[in-house]
Amino acid sequence: MPSKPVYIAQISDLHIKSPGSLAYGRVDTAGALERCVAALNEFRPKPDLVVISGDLADTPTREEYEHLKRLLAPLELPFVSVPGNHDSRELMRAAFPQAYAFPSGPLNQSVEVGGLDLVLLDSSVAGKPHGDLDTATLHWLDATLASSPSRPALLFLHHPPFVTGIWHMDRQNLLDASELAPIVRRHPRVRLIATGHVHRATLTMFAGVPTTICPAPNHAVDLDLERVREPSFKIEPPAFHLHSWFPGDGFGSVVTHQVPIGNFDGPHPFFGPDGKLL
Ligand SMILES: [Fe+2]
């Protein structure tokens, strides 16, 4: 069992377009990513790894991935990525050669960081907005989780395996979540399922495991729980997630912090030199 904390930063839904293009004619996703990269570089403790949980590109094209590579070049941290519905497996595999489990098809991978296993699952379906884990991916997940049962594991995938209440996103979530659940339940070492796709911070339980959605560095999906508007987005405070793993009994503990991106007043001390509250 490792003795040091492990810090995993998660960023999601970058939606990088070709240079000079705005997403939906309005959102400068490249500028948003530049600010996100600056925030990641400045953060202390330095994260051990960054996971990008899908929708790296927007339409997608080779030019968008080239633009993304240039935008990520200043990032001083190692990163891994998993596709979302706006990505192309083939273009991503070419742009970001990583230790993928399969030589073709889904871009699944398992990465060990300081005694913690990160299992990245490709839930993308070519040309469709919804998510699905194919049979090969589900078998690979089960076998991967069985291979080192004493290590804690975090799962990352783009599509949430649960309903958020946002109608137009719920019809394009992970449609075969019922196939994922029994695998998660079989392997108690899964301590967190971390997803994206909805561009807003969300938390629930799935198959007995805390399950999150990571906010985006750019726009947020409108929190319309009453179906009163057409599918819409809002420019809300950008953020990333920091999943901190602390050693302890059993599989230790995972704590997720939401980190706002931007320049904010502070930090200011609570106490003066005399130890009294200011
Ligand atoms: Fe998405």
Tab-separated table of C-alpha atoms and ligand atoms in Angstrom:
chain	number	residue	atom	x	y	z
A	1	MET	CA	0.000	0.000	0.000
A	2	PRO	CA	1.524	3.382	-0.968
A	3	SER	CA	2.151	5.903	1.802
A	4	LYS	CA	1.954	9.236	-0.069
A	5	PRO	CA	-1.143	11.090	-1.310
A	6	VAL	CA	-1.781	11.057	-5.057
A	7	TYR	CA	-3.299	14.084	-6.777
A	8	ILE	CA	-5.132	13.623	-10.073
A	9	ALA	CA	-6.424	16.726	-11.852
A	10	GLN	CA	-9.379	16.165	-14.172
A	11	ILE	CA	-10.280	18.606	-16.926
A	12	SER	CA	-13.126	17.940	-19.315
A	13	ASP	CA	-14.926	19.005	-22.471
A	14	LEU	CA	-12.349	21.328	-24.017
A	15	HIS	CA	-14.171	21.549	-27.388
A	16	ILE	CA	-11.173	22.977	-29.201
A	17	LYS	CA	-11.982	24.270	-32.681
A	18	SER	CA	-9.730	25.408	-35.495
A	19	PRO	CA	-7.806	28.604	-34.690
A	20	GLY	CA	-10.005	31.694	-34.607
A	21	SER	CA	-13.347	29.805	-34.452
A	22	LEU	CA	-15.756	30.199	-31.550
A	23	ALA	CA	-17.881	27.314	-30.273
A	24	TYR	CA	-21.553	27.969	-31.069
A	25	GLY	CA	-20.382	31.298	-32.510
A	26	ARG	CA	-19.859	32.608	-28.991
A	27	VAL	CA	-17.401	30.653	-26.783
A	28	ASP	CA	-13.616	31.096	-27.028
A	29	THR	CA	-12.759	27.548	-25.971
A	30	ALA	CA	-9.054	28.021	-26.827
A	31	GLY	CA	-8.761	31.021	-24.496
A	32	ALA	CA	-10.588	29.053	-21.800
A	33	LEU	CA	-8.096	26.196	-22.133
A	34	GLU	CA	-5.140	28.599	-21.936
A	35	ARG	CA	-6.461	29.877	-18.603
A	36	CYS	CA	-7.045	26.293	-17.454
A	37	VAL	CA	-3.481	25.252	-18.344
A	38	ALA	CA	-2.130	28.278	-16.423
A	39	ALA	CA	-4.230	27.286	-13.384
A	40	LEU	CA	-2.964	23.684	-13.536
A	41	ASN	CA	0.653	24.830	-13.795
A	42	GLU	CA	0.243	27.132	-10.798
A	43	PHE	CA	-1.593	24.681	-8.549
A	44	ARG	CA	0.246	23.270	-5.532
A	45	PRO	CA	0.719	20.512	-4.664
A	46	LYS	CA	1.626	19.739	-8.226
A	47	PRO	CA	-0.861	17.165	-9.561
A	48	ASP	CA	0.726	13.809	-10.397
A	49	LEU	CA	-1.279	13.487	-13.606
A	50	VAL	CA	-4.000	15.292	-15.573
A	51	VAL	CA	-6.879	13.273	-17.026
A	52	ILE	CA	-8.802	14.866	-19.898
A	53	SER	CA	-12.222	13.209	-19.888
A	54	GLY	CA	-13.408	13.679	-23.434
A	55	ASP	CA	-14.580	16.158	-26.026
A	56	LEU	CA	-11.048	17.342	-26.620
A	57	ALA	CA	-11.957	18.543	-30.124
A	58	ASP	CA	-15.311	19.857	-31.319
A	59	THR	CA	-16.273	18.734	-34.815
A	60	PRO	CA	-13.601	16.878	-34.920
A	61	THR	CA	-10.839	17.505	-37.477
A	62	ARG	CA	-7.090	16.954	-37.700
A	63	GLU	CA	-6.643	20.733	-37.547
A	64	GLU	CA	-8.536	20.893	-34.233
A	65	TYR	CA	-6.258	18.258	-32.685
A	66	GLU	CA	-3.193	20.099	-33.967
A	67	HIS	CA	-4.535	23.295	-32.393
A	68	LEU	CA	-5.171	21.404	-29.151
A	69	LYS	CA	-1.619	20.049	-29.115
A	70	ARG	CA	-0.269	23.594	-29.400
A	71	LEU	CA	-2.557	24.773	-26.581
A	72	LEU	CA	-1.465	21.881	-24.323
A	73	ALA	CA	2.254	22.354	-25.060
A	74	PRO	CA	2.712	24.800	-22.112
A	75	LEU	CA	1.177	22.275	-19.677
A	76	GLU	CA	3.963	21.276	-17.293
A	77	LEU	CA	2.212	18.098	-16.143
A	78	PRO	CA	1.827	14.685	-17.783
A	79	PHE	CA	-1.644	13.988	-19.136
A	80	VAL	CA	-3.771	11.156	-20.491
A	81	SER	CA	-7.086	11.403	-22.293
A	82	VAL	CA	-10.190	9.466	-23.206
A	83	PRO	CA	-12.549	10.336	-26.091
A	84	GLY	CA	-15.984	11.944	-25.871
A	85	ASN	CA	-18.766	12.150	-28.414
A	86	HIS	CA	-17.131	15.131	-30.162
A	87	ASP	CA	-13.894	13.182	-30.730
A	88	SER	CA	-12.595	10.818	-33.382
A	89	ARG	CA	-10.837	7.717	-32.088
A	90	GLU	CA	-8.573	7.565	-35.117
A	91	LEU	CA	-7.607	11.262	-35.063
A	92	MET	CA	-7.063	11.147	-31.298
A	93	ARG	CA	-4.951	8.006	-31.495
A	94	ALA	CA	-2.767	9.726	-34.117
A	95	ALA	CA	-2.537	13.047	-32.260
A	96	PHE	CA	-1.936	11.614	-28.789
A	97	PRO	CA	-0.062	8.292	-28.867
A	98	GLN	CA	-0.620	6.784	-25.414
A	99	ALA	CA	-0.430	3.309	-23.915
A	100	TYR	CA	-3.813	2.224	-25.259
A	101	ALA	CA	-4.929	-1.299	-24.365
A	102	PHE	CA	-6.121	-2.155	-27.906
A	103	PRO	CA	-4.181	-1.571	-31.136
A	104	SER	CA	-7.377	-0.307	-32.800
A	105	GLY	CA	-10.925	0.591	-31.812
A	106	PRO	CA	-11.763	1.939	-28.335
A	107	LEU	CA	-9.051	4.033	-26.675
A	108	ASN	CA	-9.113	2.305	-23.285
A	109	GLN	CA	-6.083	2.423	-21.048
A	110	SER	CA	-4.977	1.687	-17.514
A	111	VAL	CA	-2.353	3.864	-15.826
A	112	GLU	CA	-0.790	3.288	-12.420
A	113	VAL	CA	0.172	6.406	-10.472
A	114	GLY	CA	1.802	6.029	-7.060
A	115	GLY	CA	-0.039	2.789	-6.295
A	116	LEU	CA	-3.379	4.038	-7.599
A	117	ASP	CA	-4.881	2.578	-10.785
A	118	LEU	CA	-6.633	4.928	-13.193
A	119	VAL	CA	-8.799	3.038	-15.664
A	120	LEU	CA	-9.881	5.094	-18.674
A	121	LEU	CA	-12.858	3.781	-20.648
A	122	ASP	CA	-13.788	4.874	-24.155
A	123	SER	CA	-17.583	5.327	-24.147
A	124	SER	CA	-17.757	7.132	-27.493
A	125	VAL	CA	-19.960	5.856	-30.329
A	126	ALA	CA	-18.918	7.097	-33.775
A	127	GLY	CA	-21.270	9.795	-35.023
A	128	LYS	CA	-23.604	9.619	-31.993
A	129	PRO	CA	-23.944	11.867	-28.955
A	130	HIS	CA	-24.746	9.073	-26.476
A	131	GLY	CA	-22.294	6.748	-24.773
A	132	ASP	CA	-21.923	2.973	-24.857
A	133	LEU	CA	-19.221	0.607	-23.612
A	134	ASP	CA	-18.761	-2.163	-26.153
A	135	THR	CA	-18.372	-5.820	-25.177
A	136	ALA	CA	-14.591	-5.822	-25.596
A	137	THR	CA	-14.287	-2.765	-23.342
A	138	LEU	CA	-16.498	-4.293	-20.639
A	139	HIS	CA	-14.475	-7.537	-20.672
A	140	TRP	CA	-11.217	-5.596	-20.584
A	141	LEU	CA	-12.485	-3.544	-17.621
A	142	ASP	CA	-13.481	-6.652	-15.670
A	143	ALA	CA	-10.118	-8.326	-16.356
A	144	THR	CA	-8.132	-5.168	-15.591
A	145	LEU	CA	-9.899	-4.680	-12.259
A	146	ALA	CA	-9.331	-8.362	-11.399
A	147	SER	CA	-5.616	-8.139	-12.156
A	148	SER	CA	-4.497	-6.168	-9.079
A	149	PRO	CA	-7.320	-6.444	-6.534
A	150	SER	CA	-5.448	-4.823	-3.646
A	151	ARG	CA	-4.855	-1.456	-5.370
A	152	PRO	CA	-7.490	1.296	-5.269
A	153	ALA	CA	-8.844	2.207	-8.707
A	154	LEU	CA	-10.557	5.270	-10.183
A	155	LEU	CA	-12.611	4.940	-13.386
A	156	PHE	CA	-12.748	7.734	-15.934
A	157	LEU	CA	-15.147	7.905	-18.882
A	158	HIS	CA	-16.854	10.707	-20.780
A	159	HIS	CA	-20.531	9.801	-20.455
A	160	PRO	CA	-22.223	9.813	-17.018
A	161	PRO	CA	-23.883	6.463	-16.207
A	162	PHE	CA	-26.781	8.236	-14.456
A	163	VAL	CA	-29.641	10.646	-15.046
A	164	THR	CA	-28.959	14.280	-14.118
A	165	GLY	CA	-32.447	15.694	-14.616
A	166	ILE	CA	-31.311	17.779	-17.586
A	167	TRP	CA	-33.564	16.231	-20.229
A	168	HIS	CA	-31.540	16.759	-23.373
A	169	MET	CA	-28.364	15.430	-21.732
A	170	ASP	CA	-30.057	12.434	-20.120
A	171	ARG	CA	-31.114	11.035	-23.471
A	172	GLN	CA	-27.425	10.989	-24.486
A	173	ASN	CA	-25.795	9.626	-21.321
A	174	LEU	CA	-24.183	6.172	-20.975
A	175	LEU	CA	-26.997	4.056	-22.394
A	176	ASP	CA	-25.567	0.729	-21.214
A	177	ALA	CA	-24.935	1.792	-17.610
A	178	SER	CA	-26.681	-1.433	-16.508
A	179	GLU	CA	-23.771	-3.385	-18.046
A	180	LEU	CA	-21.206	-1.317	-16.148
A	181	ALA	CA	-22.892	-1.550	-12.730
A	182	PRO	CA	-22.328	-5.287	-12.021
A	183	ILE	CA	-18.643	-4.992	-12.951
A	184	VAL	CA	-18.195	-2.084	-10.550
A	185	ARG	CA	-19.990	-3.994	-7.811
A	186	ARG	CA	-17.734	-7.038	-8.365
A	187	HIS	CA	-14.592	-4.990	-7.671
A	188	PRO	CA	-14.692	-3.095	-4.380
A	189	ARG	CA	-11.401	-1.445	-5.227
A	190	VAL	CA	-13.275	1.005	-7.487
A	191	ARG	CA	-13.431	4.127	-5.282
A	192	LEU	CA	-14.635	6.769	-7.756
A	193	ILE	CA	-16.215	7.040	-11.196
A	194	ALA	CA	-15.350	10.380	-12.810
A	195	THR	CA	-17.102	11.591	-15.965
A	196	GLY	CA	-17.707	14.711	-18.070
A	197	HIS	CA	-20.083	15.566	-20.946
A	198	VAL	CA	-22.468	17.819	-18.986
A	199	HIS	CA	-20.001	20.678	-18.314
A	200	ARG	CA	-21.083	21.100	-14.709
A	201	ALA	CA	-20.118	19.766	-11.286
A	202	THR	CA	-22.463	16.965	-10.284
A	203	LEU	CA	-22.298	14.186	-7.692
A	204	THR	CA	-24.279	11.013	-7.122
A	205	MET	CA	-23.790	7.337	-6.247
A	206	PHE	CA	-23.655	4.681	-8.951
A	207	ALA	CA	-23.324	0.965	-8.182
A	208	GLY	CA	-22.389	1.922	-4.618
A	209	VAL	CA	-19.553	4.226	-5.717
A	210	PRO	CA	-19.340	8.060	-5.624
A	211	THR	CA	-19.717	9.271	-9.205
A	212	THR	CA	-18.938	12.753	-10.433
A	213	ILE	CA	-19.264	15.006	-13.449
A	214	CYS	CA	-16.412	17.475	-13.927
A	215	PRO	CA	-17.165	21.093	-14.841
A	216	ALA	CA	-15.596	22.549	-17.987
A	217	PRO	CA	-13.112	25.392	-18.474
A	218	ASN	CA	-15.522	27.066	-20.916
A	219	HIS	CA	-19.339	26.991	-21.025
A	220	ALA	CA	-21.766	25.053	-18.798
A	221	VAL	CA	-24.897	23.203	-19.856
A	222	ASP	CA	-27.858	25.205	-18.556
A	223	LEU	CA	-29.226	23.682	-15.331
A	224	ASP	CA	-32.755	23.387	-16.716
A	225	LEU	CA	-34.455	20.773	-14.540
A	226	GLU	CA	-38.001	21.690	-15.627
A	227	ARG	CA	-37.598	21.420	-19.385
A	228	VAL	CA	-38.598	25.046	-19.796
A	229	ARG	CA	-35.944	25.951	-22.367
A	230	GLU	CA	-34.502	24.532	-25.541
A	231	PRO	CA	-31.041	22.952	-25.024
A	232	SER	CA	-28.921	25.896	-23.881
A	233	PHE	CA	-25.570	26.811	-22.361
A	234	LYS	CA	-24.420	29.493	-19.940
A	235	ILE	CA	-21.065	31.034	-19.203
A	236	GLU	CA	-20.632	30.049	-15.570
A	237	PRO	CA	-17.435	30.096	-13.443
A	238	PRO	CA	-14.925	27.687	-15.039
A	239	ALA	CA	-13.324	24.965	-12.907
A	240	PHE	CA	-11.500	21.661	-12.827
A	241	HIS	CA	-11.607	18.747	-10.405
A	242	LEU	CA	-8.771	17.620	-8.180
A	243	HIS	CA	-9.190	14.020	-7.053
A	244	SER	CA	-6.976	13.524	-4.012
A	245	TRP	CA	-6.218	10.036	-2.830
A	246	PHE	CA	-5.053	9.703	0.763
A	247	PRO	CA	-3.537	6.498	2.129
A	248	GLY	CA	-5.373	4.821	4.986
A	249	ASP	CA	-7.126	1.662	6.051
A	250	GLY	CA	-8.488	-0.521	3.286
A	251	PHE	CA	-8.286	1.318	-0.006
A	252	GLY	CA	-7.603	4.698	1.608
A	253	SER	CA	-9.907	7.601	0.785
A	254	VAL	CA	-10.656	9.748	-2.230
A	255	VAL	CA	-11.650	13.404	-1.829
A	256	THR	CA	-12.668	15.518	-4.821
A	257	HIS	CA	-12.108	19.273	-4.732
A	258	GLN	CA	-13.569	21.661	-7.256
A	259	VAL	CA	-10.928	24.239	-8.209
A	260	PRO	CA	-12.147	27.478	-9.818
A	261	ILE	CA	-10.072	28.773	-12.736
A	262	GLY	CA	-9.147	32.473	-12.608
A	263	ASN	CA	-7.499	35.118	-10.474
A	264	PHE	CA	-9.181	35.706	-7.134
A	265	ASP	CA	-8.431	37.983	-4.203
A	266	GLY	CA	-6.456	36.189	-1.475
A	267	PRO	CA	-5.388	34.025	0.181
A	268	HIS	CA	-5.515	36.231	3.280
A	269	PRO	CA	-4.606	34.970	6.780
A	270	PHE	CA	-7.417	34.468	9.290
A	271	PHE	CA	-5.137	35.230	12.236
A	272	GLY	CA	-2.735	38.073	13.058
A	273	PRO	CA	0.822	37.694	14.453
A	274	ASP	CA	-0.686	37.586	17.991
A	275	GLY	CA	-2.727	34.496	17.048
A	276	LYS	CA	-6.002	36.380	17.331
A	277	LEU	CA	-8.637	36.439	14.620
A	278	LEU	CA	-8.234	39.482	12.393
B	1	FE	FE	-19.811	15.292	-24.625
